[in-house]
PDB file of C-alpha atoms in Angstrom:
ATOM      1  CA  MET A   1     138.802 106.165 123.387  1.00  0.00           C
ATOM      2  CA  HIS A   2     138.323 102.730 121.838  1.00  0.00           C
ATOM      3  CA  LEU A   3     135.532 100.933 123.647  1.00  0.00           C
ATOM      4  CA  ILE A   4     134.582  98.376 121.059  1.00  0.00           C
ATOM      5  CA  ASN A   5     136.677  96.927 118.274  1.00  0.00           C
ATOM      6  CA  SER A   6     135.531  93.663 116.780  1.00  0.00           C
ATOM      7  CA  LYS A   7     134.658  92.305 113.382  1.00  0.00           C
ATOM      8  CA  ILE A   8     130.970  92.867 114.155  1.00  0.00           C
ATOM      9  CA  VAL A   9     131.072  96.257 115.922  1.00  0.00           C
ATOM     10  CA  GLY A  10     133.766  98.694 114.841  1.00  0.00           C
ATOM     11  CA  ARG A  11     135.328 101.709 116.528  1.00  0.00           C
ATOM     12  CA  GLU A  12     132.961 104.093 114.743  1.00  0.00           C
ATOM     13  CA  HIS A  13     130.296 103.109 117.286  1.00  0.00           C
ATOM     14  CA  ASP A  14     132.364 104.422 120.217  1.00  0.00           C
ATOM     15  CA  ILE A  15     130.677 107.788 119.558  1.00  0.00           C
ATOM     16  CA  LEU A  16     127.487 106.378 121.056  1.00  0.00           C
ATOM     17  CA  TRP A  17     129.121 106.482 124.494  1.00  0.00           C
ATOM     18  CA  GLN A  18     130.486 110.020 124.261  1.00  0.00           C
ATOM     19  CA  ASP A  19     128.882 112.798 126.271  1.00  0.00           C
ATOM     20  CA  ILE A  20     126.331 114.874 124.306  1.00  0.00           C
ATOM     21  CA  SER A  21     126.065 117.746 126.791  1.00  0.00           C
ATOM     22  CA  ALA A  22     127.478 120.303 124.347  1.00  0.00           C
ATOM     23  CA  LEU A  23     124.865 119.351 121.743  1.00  0.00           C
ATOM     24  CA  ILE A  24     121.849 119.728 124.041  1.00  0.00           C
ATOM     25  CA  ASP A  25     123.211 122.236 126.544  1.00  0.00           C
ATOM     26  CA  GLY A  26     120.410 124.008 128.385  1.00  0.00           C
ATOM     27  CA  MET A  27     117.567 122.066 126.764  1.00  0.00           C
ATOM     28  CA  PRO A  28     114.895 120.985 129.238  1.00  0.00           C
ATOM     29  CA  PRO A  29     112.805 117.866 128.621  1.00  0.00           C
ATOM     30  CA  LYS A  30     109.933 118.528 126.175  1.00  0.00           C
ATOM     31  CA  PRO A  31     107.410 116.160 124.592  1.00  0.00           C
ATOM     32  CA  VAL A  32     108.644 116.598 120.995  1.00  0.00           C
ATOM     33  CA  LEU A  33     112.241 116.157 119.891  1.00  0.00           C
ATOM     34  CA  VAL A  34     113.043 117.357 116.384  1.00  0.00           C
ATOM     35  CA  LEU A  35     116.320 115.967 115.059  1.00  0.00           C
ATOM     36  CA  ALA A  36     117.267 117.602 111.774  1.00  0.00           C
ATOM     37  CA  VAL A  37     120.303 117.530 109.534  1.00  0.00           C
ATOM     38  CA  THR A  38     122.183 120.826 109.704  1.00  0.00           C
ATOM     39  CA  HIS A  39     120.586 123.178 107.210  1.00  0.00           C
ATOM     40  CA  SER A  40     120.463 126.746 105.864  1.00  0.00           C
ATOM     41  CA  ASN A  41     118.561 129.716 107.322  1.00  0.00           C
ATOM     42  CA  GLU A  42     115.849 129.198 104.670  1.00  0.00           C
ATOM     43  CA  GLU A  43     115.408 125.592 105.757  1.00  0.00           C
ATOM     44  CA  GLN A  44     115.384 126.689 109.421  1.00  0.00           C
ATOM     45  CA  GLU A  45     112.464 129.012 108.607  1.00  0.00           C
ATOM     46  CA  GLN A  46     110.739 126.181 106.724  1.00  0.00           C
ATOM     47  CA  LEU A  47     111.161 123.902 109.754  1.00  0.00           C
ATOM     48  CA  ILE A  48     109.663 126.499 112.109  1.00  0.00           C
ATOM     49  CA  LYS A  49     106.709 126.994 109.720  1.00  0.00           C
ATOM     50  CA  MET A  50     106.156 123.226 109.653  1.00  0.00           C
ATOM     51  CA  LEU A  51     106.068 123.115 113.459  1.00  0.00           C
ATOM     52  CA  GLU A  52     103.727 126.118 113.580  1.00  0.00           C
ATOM     53  CA  ALA A  53     101.421 124.389 111.056  1.00  0.00           C
ATOM     54  CA  CYS A  54     101.288 121.520 113.554  1.00  0.00           C
ATOM     55  CA  LYS A  55     100.078 124.006 116.191  1.00  0.00           C
ATOM     56  CA  LEU A  56     103.203 123.354 118.254  1.00  0.00           C
ATOM     57  CA  THR A  57     104.634 126.050 120.492  1.00  0.00           C
ATOM     58  CA  PRO A  58     108.338 126.371 121.367  1.00  0.00           C
ATOM     59  CA  ASP A  59     107.657 125.115 124.887  1.00  0.00           C
ATOM     60  CA  GLN A  60     106.576 121.771 123.374  1.00  0.00           C
ATOM     61  CA  TYR A  61     109.658 120.941 121.309  1.00  0.00           C
ATOM     62  CA  ASN A  62     113.442 120.855 121.236  1.00  0.00           C
ATOM     63  CA  ILE A  63     115.321 121.131 117.955  1.00  0.00           C
ATOM     64  CA  VAL A  64     118.703 119.424 117.737  1.00  0.00           C
ATOM     65  CA  LEU A  65     120.710 119.952 114.558  1.00  0.00           C
ATOM     66  CA  ILE A  66     123.231 117.291 113.614  1.00  0.00           C
ATOM     67  CA  GLY A  67     125.497 116.719 110.649  1.00  0.00           C
ATOM     68  CA  SER A  68     124.491 114.298 107.912  1.00  0.00           C
ATOM     69  CA  GLN A  69     127.300 111.929 108.933  1.00  0.00           C
ATOM     70  CA  GLN A  70     127.180 112.687 112.672  1.00  0.00           C
ATOM     71  CA  ASN A  71     126.137 110.032 115.168  1.00  0.00           C
ATOM     72  CA  VAL A  72     124.376 110.875 118.433  1.00  0.00           C
ATOM     73  CA  ALA A  73     123.338 108.352 121.049  1.00  0.00           C
ATOM     74  CA  TRP A  74     119.566 107.883 121.257  1.00  0.00           C
ATOM     75  CA  HIS A  75     119.847 106.478 124.774  1.00  0.00           C
ATOM     76  CA  GLN A  76     121.404 109.757 125.948  1.00  0.00           C
ATOM     77  CA  LEU A  77     118.836 111.908 124.123  1.00  0.00           C
ATOM     78  CA  ARG A  78     116.019 109.830 125.608  1.00  0.00           C
ATOM     79  CA  HIS A  79     117.477 110.007 129.113  1.00  0.00           C
ATOM     80  CA  ARG A  80     118.166 113.755 129.032  1.00  0.00           C
ATOM     81  CA  LEU A  81     115.249 115.120 126.936  1.00  0.00           C
ATOM     82  CA  ASN A  82     112.564 112.470 127.580  1.00  0.00           C
ATOM     83  CA  PRO A  83     110.562 112.968 124.357  1.00  0.00           C
ATOM     84  CA  TYR A  84     107.287 111.246 123.553  1.00  0.00           C
ATOM     85  CA  ILE A  85     107.534 112.089 119.842  1.00  0.00           C
ATOM     86  CA  VAL A  86     110.751 112.055 117.806  1.00  0.00           C
ATOM     87  CA  PHE A  87     110.563 113.876 114.476  1.00  0.00           C
ATOM     88  CA  LEU A  88     113.563 112.871 112.344  1.00  0.00           C
ATOM     89  CA  ILE A  89     114.188 115.226 109.420  1.00  0.00           C
ATOM     90  CA  GLY A  90     116.945 113.869 107.236  1.00  0.00           C
ATOM     91  CA  VAL A  91     118.370 111.915 110.163  1.00  0.00           C
ATOM     92  CA  LEU A  92     118.633 108.150 109.856  1.00  0.00           C
ATOM     93  CA  PRO A  93     117.864 105.935 112.866  1.00  0.00           C
ATOM     94  CA  VAL A  94     121.302 104.325 112.554  1.00  0.00           C
ATOM     95  CA  GLN A  95     122.852 107.746 113.298  1.00  0.00           C
ATOM     96  CA  LEU A  96     121.235 107.427 116.723  1.00  0.00           C
ATOM     97  CA  GLY A  97     122.425 103.879 117.292  1.00  0.00           C
ATOM     98  CA  VAL A  98     118.903 102.598 116.594  1.00  0.00           C
ATOM     99  CA  SER A  99     118.551  99.409 114.577  1.00  0.00           C
ATOM    100  CA  ALA A 100     114.992  99.612 113.355  1.00  0.00           C
ATOM    101  CA  LEU A 101     113.176  99.972 110.066  1.00  0.00           C
ATOM    102  CA  PHE A 102     110.693 102.819 110.073  1.00  0.00           C
ATOM    103  CA  LYS A 103     108.046 103.756 107.509  1.00  0.00           C
ATOM    104  CA  LEU A 104     109.065 107.082 106.001  1.00  0.00           C
ATOM    105  CA  SER A 105     106.730 110.032 106.666  1.00  0.00           C
ATOM    106  CA  GLU A 106     104.423 107.947 108.859  1.00  0.00           C
ATOM    107  CA  PRO A 107     104.175 107.399 112.622  1.00  0.00           C
ATOM    108  CA  ASN A 108     106.177 104.460 113.964  1.00  0.00           C
ATOM    109  CA  HIS A 109     106.091 103.019 117.486  1.00  0.00           C
ATOM    110  CA  PHE A 110     109.496 102.243 118.952  1.00  0.00           C
ATOM    111  CA  TYR A 111     110.625 102.124 122.573  1.00  0.00           C
ATOM    112  CA  ASP A 112     107.457 103.723 124.008  1.00  0.00           C
ATOM    113  CA  THR A 113     107.943 106.640 121.629  1.00  0.00           C
ATOM    114  CA  ILE A 114     106.284 107.790 118.405  1.00  0.00           C
ATOM    115  CA  TRP A 115     108.858 108.295 115.650  1.00  0.00           C
ATOM    116  CA  LEU A 116     108.192 110.291 112.486  1.00  0.00           C
ATOM    117  CA  PRO A 117     111.081 109.909 110.035  1.00  0.00           C
ATOM    118  CA  ALA A 118     111.084 112.344 107.132  1.00  0.00           C
ATOM    119  CA  PRO A 119     113.399 113.212 104.251  1.00  0.00           C
ATOM    120  CA  PRO A 120     115.754 116.205 104.523  1.00  0.00           C
ATOM    121  CA  LEU A 121     114.149 119.651 104.390  1.00  0.00           C
ATOM    122  CA  SER A 122     115.610 120.245 100.925  1.00  0.00           C
ATOM    123  CA  ASP A 123     113.698 117.215  99.589  1.00  0.00           C
ATOM    124  CA  ILE A 124     110.496 118.168 101.376  1.00  0.00           C
ATOM    125  CA  GLY A 125     110.610 121.682  99.927  1.00  0.00           C
ATOM    126  CA  GLN A 126     111.310 120.567  96.371  1.00  0.00           C
ATOM    127  CA  HIS A 127     108.841 117.707  96.006  1.00  0.00           C
ATOM    128  CA  GLU A 128     105.164 118.495  96.544  1.00  0.00           C
ATOM    129  CA  PRO A 129     104.052 114.810  96.730  1.00  0.00           C
ATOM    130  CA  VAL A 130     106.640 114.194  99.488  1.00  0.00           C
ATOM    131  CA  LYS A 131     105.403 117.233 101.406  1.00  0.00           C
ATOM    132  CA  ARG A 132     101.732 116.188 101.028  1.00  0.00           C
ATOM    133  CA  HIS A 133     102.421 112.629 102.183  1.00  0.00           C
ATOM    134  CA  LEU A 134     104.418 113.809 105.205  1.00  0.00           C
ATOM    135  CA  TRP A 135     101.573 116.125 106.185  1.00  0.00           C
ATOM    136  CA  SER A 136      98.625 113.781 105.579  1.00  0.00           C
ATOM    137  CA  ALA A 137     100.168 110.507 106.801  1.00  0.00           C
ATOM    138  CA  GLY A 138     102.474 111.780 109.528  1.00  0.00           C
ATOM    139  CA  MET A 139     102.274 115.311 110.851  1.00  0.00           C
ATOM    140  CA  LYS A 140      98.493 115.790 110.757  1.00  0.00           C
ATOM    141  CA  PRO A 141      97.592 112.491 112.504  1.00  0.00           C
ATOM    142  CA  ILE A 142     100.180 113.064 115.240  1.00  0.00           C
ATOM    143  CA  PHE A 143      99.994 116.789 115.874  1.00  0.00           C
ATOM    144  CA  ILE A 144      96.569 117.968 114.646  1.00  0.00           C
ATOM    145  CA  ASP A 145      94.301 114.935 114.971  1.00  0.00           C
ATOM    146  CA  LYS A 146      96.200 113.849 118.115  1.00  0.00           C
ATOM    147  CA  LEU A 147      95.718 110.167 117.315  1.00  0.00           C
ATOM    148  CA  TYR A 148      98.526 109.366 119.746  1.00  0.00           C
ATOM    149  CA  GLY A 149      97.365 111.650 122.542  1.00  0.00           C
ATOM    150  CA  GLU A 150      97.757 115.245 123.618  1.00  0.00           C
ATOM    151  CA  ILE A 151     101.213 116.763 123.437  1.00  0.00           C
ATOM    152  CA  LEU A 152     101.606 117.907 126.995  1.00  0.00           C
ATOM    153  CA  CYS A 153     104.625 119.665 128.405  1.00  0.00           C
ATOM    154  CA  HIS A 154     106.531 117.758 131.091  1.00  0.00           C
TER     155      HIS A 154
END
């Protein structure tokens, strides 16, 4: 399918109109959407520990794993999963069809949603200053201090 082909917008953006049902099959709407680059079992355990440190329970979040070069349409994720907080781990906004500059490891307001972009899990695990900044400037204010409100299930 070739929806768009111009000098400004190339065919690679056609992916943003493809159905994402297979990627999010069976996921109900939850207040937190974690989008992470596909990773190892060790990194999966690290991710779960990070979410537990935030006092999040599985009924509060969905985890969607995508490839480092994979694009997924934000408008479809938003429509189907209705998150209030989007935690990007190694995923760039452009991979979601979002043209916005976000502060790394800090809360960002965009489209009535709180976005927390973070480096890939491998970088977080290897660099203590990166991990500390993500916790103190991003995760703690959002999830522990609840500066942006309670994280209530839909």
